[in-house]
Coordinates of C-alpha atoms in Angstrom, one line a residue:
M1 CA 90.6 108.4 90.8
P2 CA 91.9 111.3 88.6
A3 CA 91.7 108.2 85.9
Q4 CA 91.8 106.8 85.3
T5 CA 88.3 106.2 86.2
S6 CA 87.5 109.9 86.9
W7 CA 86.0 111.2 90.2
A8 CA 84.0 114.3 90.2
S9 CA 85.1 117.0 92.7
E10 CA 83.2 117.6 95.9
A11 CA 82.2 121.0 94.5
P12 CA 79.1 121.1 92.2
L13 CA 80.0 119.7 88.8
V14 CA 78.7 122.7 86.9
N15 CA 80.6 125.6 88.2
R16 CA 78.5 128.7 87.8
M17 CA 81.6 130.9 87.4
A18 CA 83.1 128.7 84.7
S19 CA 79.8 128.9 82.7
L20 CA 80.2 125.6 80.8
E21 CA 76.6 125.4 79.9
I22 CA 76.6 122.1 78.1
Q23 CA 73.0 121.0 77.3
D24 CA 73.2 117.6 79.1
A25 CA 75.2 118.7 82.1
N26 CA 72.3 117.5 84.2
S27 CA 73.0 113.9 83.0
V28 CA 76.5 114.3 84.4
M29 CA 75.1 115.3 87.8
D30 CA 72.7 112.4 87.7
A31 CA 75.5 109.9 86.9
R32 CA 77.7 111.2 89.6
D33 CA 75.0 111.2 92.3
S34 CA 73.8 107.8 91.4
D35 CA 77.2 106.3 92.1
E36 CA 77.7 107.7 95.6
L37 CA 79.6 105.0 97.5
C38 CA 79.3 106.1 101.1
G39 CA 78.4 109.3 102.8
S40 CA 78.7 112.9 101.4
G41 CA 82.5 113.1 102.0
L42 CA 83.3 110.8 99.1
P43 CA 83.3 112.2 95.6
G44 CA 81.0 110.6 93.0
I45 CA 82.3 108.8 89.9
V46 CA 81.5 110.0 86.4
G47 CA 80.0 107.2 84.3
H48 CA 77.1 104.8 84.2
S49 CA 78.4 101.9 82.0
A50 CA 77.6 98.4 83.2
V51 CA 81.3 97.4 83.5
L52 CA 82.0 100.4 85.6
R53 CA 79.1 99.7 87.9
G54 CA 80.3 96.2 88.3
A55 CA 83.7 97.4 89.5
L56 CA 82.0 99.8 91.9
A57 CA 79.8 97.1 93.3
M58 CA 83.0 95.2 94.3
V59 CA 84.2 98.4 96.0
R60 CA 81.0 98.6 98.0
I61 CA 81.3 95.0 99.1
V62 CA 84.9 95.0 100.2
A63 CA 85.3 98.5 101.6
P64 CA 83.8 97.8 105.1
T65 CA 86.1 94.8 105.7
D66 CA 89.8 94.7 106.4
A67 CA 90.6 92.4 103.5
T68 CA 93.6 93.0 101.3
V69 CA 92.6 94.3 97.9
L70 CA 94.5 93.9 94.6
I71 CA 93.3 96.3 91.9
N72 CA 94.1 95.3 88.3
G73 CA 93.9 97.7 85.4
E74 CA 95.7 99.4 82.6
T75 CA 97.6 102.6 83.0
G76 CA 95.2 105.6 83.4
T77 CA 92.1 103.7 84.5
G78 CA 92.0 105.2 88.1
K79 CA 93.5 102.5 90.3
E80 CA 94.6 105.0 92.9
L81 CA 91.2 106.6 93.1
I82 CA 89.5 103.3 93.7
A83 CA 92.0 102.6 96.5
Q84 CA 91.2 106.0 98.0
A85 CA 87.5 105.2 97.7
I86 CA 87.9 101.9 99.6
H87 CA 89.8 103.7 102.4
N88 CA 87.2 106.5 102.6
C89 CA 84.4 103.9 102.9
S90 CA 86.1 101.7 105.5
K91 CA 86.2 101.9 109.3
R92 CA 89.8 103.2 108.9
S93 CA 88.6 106.4 107.1
N94 CA 89.7 108.6 110.0
G95 CA 93.2 107.1 109.8
P96 CA 96.0 107.9 107.4
F97 CA 96.0 106.9 103.7
V98 CA 99.7 106.4 102.8
K99 CA 100.7 105.9 99.2
V100 CA 103.9 104.3 97.8
N101 CA 104.7 103.9 94.2
C102 CA 107.0 100.8 94.0
A103 CA 108.2 101.7 90.5
A104 CA 109.2 105.3 91.4
I105 CA 111.6 104.6 94.3
P106 CA 115.1 103.3 93.5
A107 CA 115.7 99.6 94.5
G108 CA 118.2 100.5 97.2
L109 CA 115.8 102.9 99.0
L110 CA 112.5 101.1 98.8
E111 CA 113.1 98.9 101.8
S112 CA 114.0 102.0 103.9
E113 CA 110.9 103.7 102.6
L114 CA 108.6 100.9 103.6
F115 CA 110.1 99.8 107.0
G116 CA 112.2 102.9 108.1
H117 CA 115.8 102.9 109.4
E118 CA 117.8 103.8 112.4
R119 CA 120.6 106.4 112.5
G120 CA 123.7 104.9 111.0
A121 CA 121.9 101.9 109.4
Y122 CA 123.8 102.7 106.2
T123 CA 126.0 105.3 104.7
G124 CA 124.0 108.6 104.6
A125 CA 121.5 107.6 107.3
V126 CA 122.2 110.5 109.7
T127 CA 118.8 110.4 111.4
R128 CA 116.2 107.9 112.3
S129 CA 113.4 107.6 109.6
I130 CA 109.9 106.3 110.1
G131 CA 108.8 104.0 107.3
R132 CA 105.5 104.0 105.5
F133 CA 104.1 101.0 107.4
E134 CA 104.6 102.9 110.6
R135 CA 103.0 106.0 109.2
A136 CA 100.0 104.0 108.0
N137 CA 99.3 102.5 111.4
R138 CA 95.5 102.2 111.9
G139 CA 95.0 103.3 108.4
T140 CA 95.6 102.1 104.8
L141 CA 98.8 101.6 102.9
F142 CA 98.4 101.8 99.1
L143 CA 101.2 100.0 97.3
D144 CA 101.0 101.1 93.6
E145 CA 102.7 99.2 90.8
I146 CA 103.3 96.2 93.1
G147 CA 104.4 94.2 90.1
D148 CA 107.6 96.3 90.1
L149 CA 108.6 95.4 93.7
Q150 CA 112.0 93.8 93.7
L151 CA 112.1 90.0 94.2
E152 CA 114.4 90.3 97.2
L153 CA 111.9 92.6 99.0
Q154 CA 108.9 90.4 98.4
P155 CA 109.5 88.0 101.4
K156 CA 109.8 90.9 103.7
L157 CA 106.5 92.3 102.5
L158 CA 104.9 88.9 102.9
R159 CA 106.1 88.7 106.5
V160 CA 104.7 92.0 107.5
M161 CA 101.4 91.3 106.0
Q162 CA 101.1 87.9 107.7
E163 CA 102.7 88.6 111.0
R164 CA 101.8 92.4 111.2
E165 CA 105.3 93.1 112.5
F166 CA 108.7 94.3 111.1
E167 CA 112.0 95.8 112.1
R168 CA 113.5 99.1 111.0
L169 CA 116.8 98.8 109.1
G170 CA 119.6 98.8 111.7
S171 CA 117.4 97.8 114.6
A172 CA 116.6 94.6 116.3
A173 CA 113.4 95.9 118.0
T174 CA 110.2 94.5 116.5
I175 CA 107.4 96.9 115.7
H176 CA 103.8 95.8 115.5
T177 CA 101.5 97.5 113.1
D178 CA 97.8 97.6 112.3
V179 CA 97.6 98.4 108.6
R180 CA 95.3 97.5 105.8
V181 CA 97.1 97.0 102.5
I182 CA 95.7 97.8 99.1
C183 CA 97.8 97.0 96.0
A184 CA 97.5 97.9 92.3
T185 CA 99.3 96.9 89.1
H186 CA 98.9 97.1 85.4
R187 CA 101.1 94.0 85.0
N188 CA 100.1 90.3 84.6
L189 CA 101.2 88.9 87.9
V190 CA 100.3 85.3 87.0
K191 CA 102.6 85.6 84.0
M192 CA 105.3 87.1 86.2
I193 CA 105.0 84.1 88.6
N194 CA 105.5 81.7 85.7
E195 CA 108.6 83.7 84.7
R196 CA 109.9 83.6 88.3
Q197 CA 109.6 87.4 88.6
F198 CA 107.0 87.4 91.3
R199 CA 106.5 85.1 94.3
A200 CA 103.4 82.9 94.2
D201 CA 102.9 83.0 98.0
L202 CA 102.9 86.9 98.0
F203 CA 100.5 86.9 95.1
Y204 CA 98.0 84.7 96.9
R205 CA 98.3 86.9 100.0
L206 CA 97.7 90.1 98.0
G207 CA 94.9 88.7 95.9
V208 CA 92.4 88.1 98.6
F209 CA 89.9 90.4 96.9
P210 CA 90.8 91.3 93.3
I211 CA 89.0 94.2 91.5
E212 CA 89.4 94.6 87.7
L213 CA 89.0 98.1 86.4
P214 CA 87.7 98.3 82.8
P215 CA 89.7 100.3 80.2
L216 CA 88.0 103.3 78.6
R217 CA 87.5 101.5 75.3
D218 CA 85.2 99.1 77.1
R219 CA 83.0 101.9 78.4
P220 CA 82.4 104.2 75.4
E221 CA 79.1 105.3 76.8
D222 CA 80.9 107.1 79.5
I223 CA 83.1 109.2 77.2
R224 CA 80.5 112.0 76.7
L225 CA 80.1 112.4 80.5
L226 CA 83.8 112.4 81.1
A227 CA 84.4 114.9 78.4
H228 CA 81.8 117.3 79.8
H229 CA 83.3 116.8 83.3
F230 CA 86.8 117.6 82.3
A231 CA 85.8 120.5 80.0
T232 CA 83.8 122.0 82.9
N233 CA 86.8 121.8 85.3
Y234 CA 89.3 123.2 82.9
A235 CA 87.1 126.0 81.7
A236 CA 86.7 127.0 85.4
R237 CA 90.4 126.9 86.0
M238 CA 91.2 128.9 82.9
H239 CA 88.3 131.4 83.4
K240 CA 87.0 130.6 79.8
R241 CA 83.4 130.7 78.8
I242 CA 82.6 127.5 76.8
T243 CA 78.9 126.8 76.2
S244 CA 79.1 123.5 74.4
I245 CA 81.3 120.8 72.8
S246 CA 81.0 120.4 69.0
E247 CA 79.3 117.2 68.0
E248 CA 82.0 116.5 65.5
F249 CA 84.7 116.7 68.2
M250 CA 82.6 114.6 70.5
Q251 CA 82.1 111.9 67.8
A252 CA 85.9 111.8 67.3
L253 CA 86.4 111.3 71.0
V254 CA 83.9 108.5 71.1
R255 CA 85.4 106.7 68.1
Y256 CA 89.0 106.8 69.4
S257 CA 90.4 103.7 71.2
W258 CA 92.2 105.6 74.1
P259 CA 95.2 103.4 74.9
G260 CA 96.0 105.8 77.7
N261 CA 92.5 105.5 79.0
V262 CA 90.9 108.3 81.1
R263 CA 94.2 110.1 81.7
E264 CA 94.7 110.5 78.0
L265 CA 91.2 111.8 77.5
Q266 CA 91.7 114.3 80.4
N267 CA 94.9 115.5 78.7
I268 CA 93.2 116.0 75.4
L269 CA 90.4 118.0 76.9
E270 CA 92.8 120.2 78.8
R271 CA 94.7 120.9 75.6
S272 CA 91.5 121.7 73.7
V273 CA 90.4 124.2 76.4
I274 CA 93.7 125.9 76.3
L275 CA 93.5 126.3 72.5
S276 CA 89.8 127.2 72.5
T277 CA 89.1 130.7 71.2
S278 CA 85.3 130.5 71.1
T279 CA 82.4 129.3 73.2
V280 CA 82.2 126.0 71.3
L281 CA 84.9 123.6 72.3
S282 CA 86.4 121.8 69.4
G283 CA 89.7 120.0 68.8
S284 CA 91.6 117.6 66.7
L285 CA 93.0 114.1 67.5
G286 CA 95.6 114.4 64.7
E287 CA 98.5 114.8 67.2
L288 CA 97.6 111.8 69.3
P289 CA 100.1 108.9 69.4
R290 CA 99.5 106.5 66.5
P291 CA 100.6 102.8 66.0
T292 CA 103.4 102.2 63.6
S293 CA 102.8 100.2 60.4
D294 CA 103.6 96.9 62.1
G295 CA 101.4 97.7 65.1
S296 CA 104.2 96.9 67.6
N297 CA 105.3 100.4 68.9
W298 CA 103.7 103.8 69.3
S299 CA 105.1 106.8 67.5
K300 CA 104.2 110.4 68.3
I301 CA 104.0 113.4 66.1
S302 CA 106.1 116.2 67.6
M303 CA 104.1 118.6 69.7
P304 CA 104.2 122.4 69.3
V305 CA 106.6 124.1 71.7
T306 CA 104.8 127.4 72.0
L307 CA 101.1 128.5 72.3
L308 CA 101.5 130.3 68.9
D309 CA 102.9 127.1 67.3
A310 CA 100.0 125.2 68.8
Q311 CA 97.4 127.5 67.4
I312 CA 99.0 127.4 63.9
S313 CA 99.2 123.6 64.1
H314 CA 95.6 123.3 65.2
I315 CA 94.3 125.4 62.4
L316 CA 96.4 123.7 59.8
Q317 CA 95.2 120.3 61.0
T318 CA 91.6 121.3 60.8
L319 CA 92.2 122.7 57.3
Q320 CA 93.7 119.5 56.3
E321 CA 90.7 117.5 57.5
T322 CA 88.3 119.8 55.6
K323 CA 90.5 119.7 52.5
G324 CA 91.1 123.4 52.7
V325 CA 87.3 124.3 52.9
I326 CA 86.8 127.3 55.3
G327 CA 83.1 128.1 55.1
G328 CA 80.0 126.0 55.0
R329 CA 78.5 123.5 57.4
N330 CA 81.5 121.2 57.1
G331 CA 84.2 123.9 56.9
A332 CA 87.1 124.6 59.1
A333 CA 85.4 127.7 60.6
V334 CA 82.5 125.6 62.0
R335 CA 84.8 123.0 63.3
L336 CA 86.9 125.6 65.2
G337 CA 83.8 127.4 66.4
L338 CA 84.7 130.7 64.5
A339 CA 83.0 132.9 62.0
R340 CA 84.4 132.4 58.5
T341 CA 85.7 136.0 58.3
T342 CA 87.3 135.6 61.8
L343 CA 89.1 132.5 60.7
I344 CA 90.4 134.1 57.5
Y345 CA 91.6 137.2 59.5
R346 CA 93.3 134.9 62.1
M347 CA 95.0 132.9 59.3
K348 CA 96.4 136.0 57.7
R349 CA 97.6 137.3 61.1
L350 CA 99.3 134.0 61.9
G351 CA 100.9 133.8 58.4
I352 CA 99.0 130.7 57.4
N353 CA 99.2 130.7 53.6
G354 CA 100.8 127.4 52.8
I355 CA 97.4 125.7 52.1
V356 CA 94.9 126.4 49.3
T357 CA 91.7 127.4 51.1
K358 CA 88.3 127.1 49.6
T359 CA 84.8 128.3 50.2
P360 CA 81.6 126.7 48.9
H361 CA 80.1 128.7 46.0
S362 CA 76.9 129.2 48.0
L363 CA 78.8 131.4 50.5
R364 CA 80.7 133.6 48.0

């Protein structure tokens, strides 16, 4: 879901080999198990916020039906994962789940992708091709980014949804199909209708059962659980032993607004695990995208190009935040999960001497 709303994997959330022994890992398990939607084959969802539970309640209601679903949500909230969950909980779960990203396929090829084509239908069509609607027969077709569907293709999509029939390009033979359609978008389709960029009749056909996914900033109580979940997974993949997440880093994660939602949080946790050199996971949000002075566009600080550069940048950023203090309870060493002497040695080895470092008098 990914996510995004984030789905836990089918494997146990706390991987014994990864040894991420976070103190409240059990709460992550409880949150996941309490959100089981159907059967043991469907992964659980990480989170317990009221807004998330409201969205999941809608999934439970609509999944057993054949109704068309329109999933609305910002980028990174987990729309595809919700679509997969609806399919898994439906009577079509044994059928195919076919995905199409309407924004990723060039305009001239999308019609062929959806409906297929016969040999010789156009230049370069040397063989017959089966379209996504045919492949999804007796299953579910997920149309992601439906707001980017070209205006000239919208009547054809409306027809196949209403009549359950279509023709391949270059063929006069009508093909009947039994497909459930689930759509998703981050765009305001009502506004697009007013601007004549989206057909009203198609919108009403798609929006039989709308589901709104909340952005991560509206569910801050889920950030701790998500952070633990992602840290666990990445620690397992990278064979790193991480026993906890520093409270200071966690507080920074909770306070951040996450314009990229769960996907952005996932990327930050992956980067932090990559850079981690101790059992306490720490990190810095200093290199996240920041709004410009007028608030209209996003600018991004250039990212390091090598792991060595990333380590240097990470240490320098932490030293900046502590005003050069290395030791003590609020020093850079604690934030990085290192002993003061280890950090000093590593700074010398990396050639970090461009900042005046300090140590509290009590530690000298």
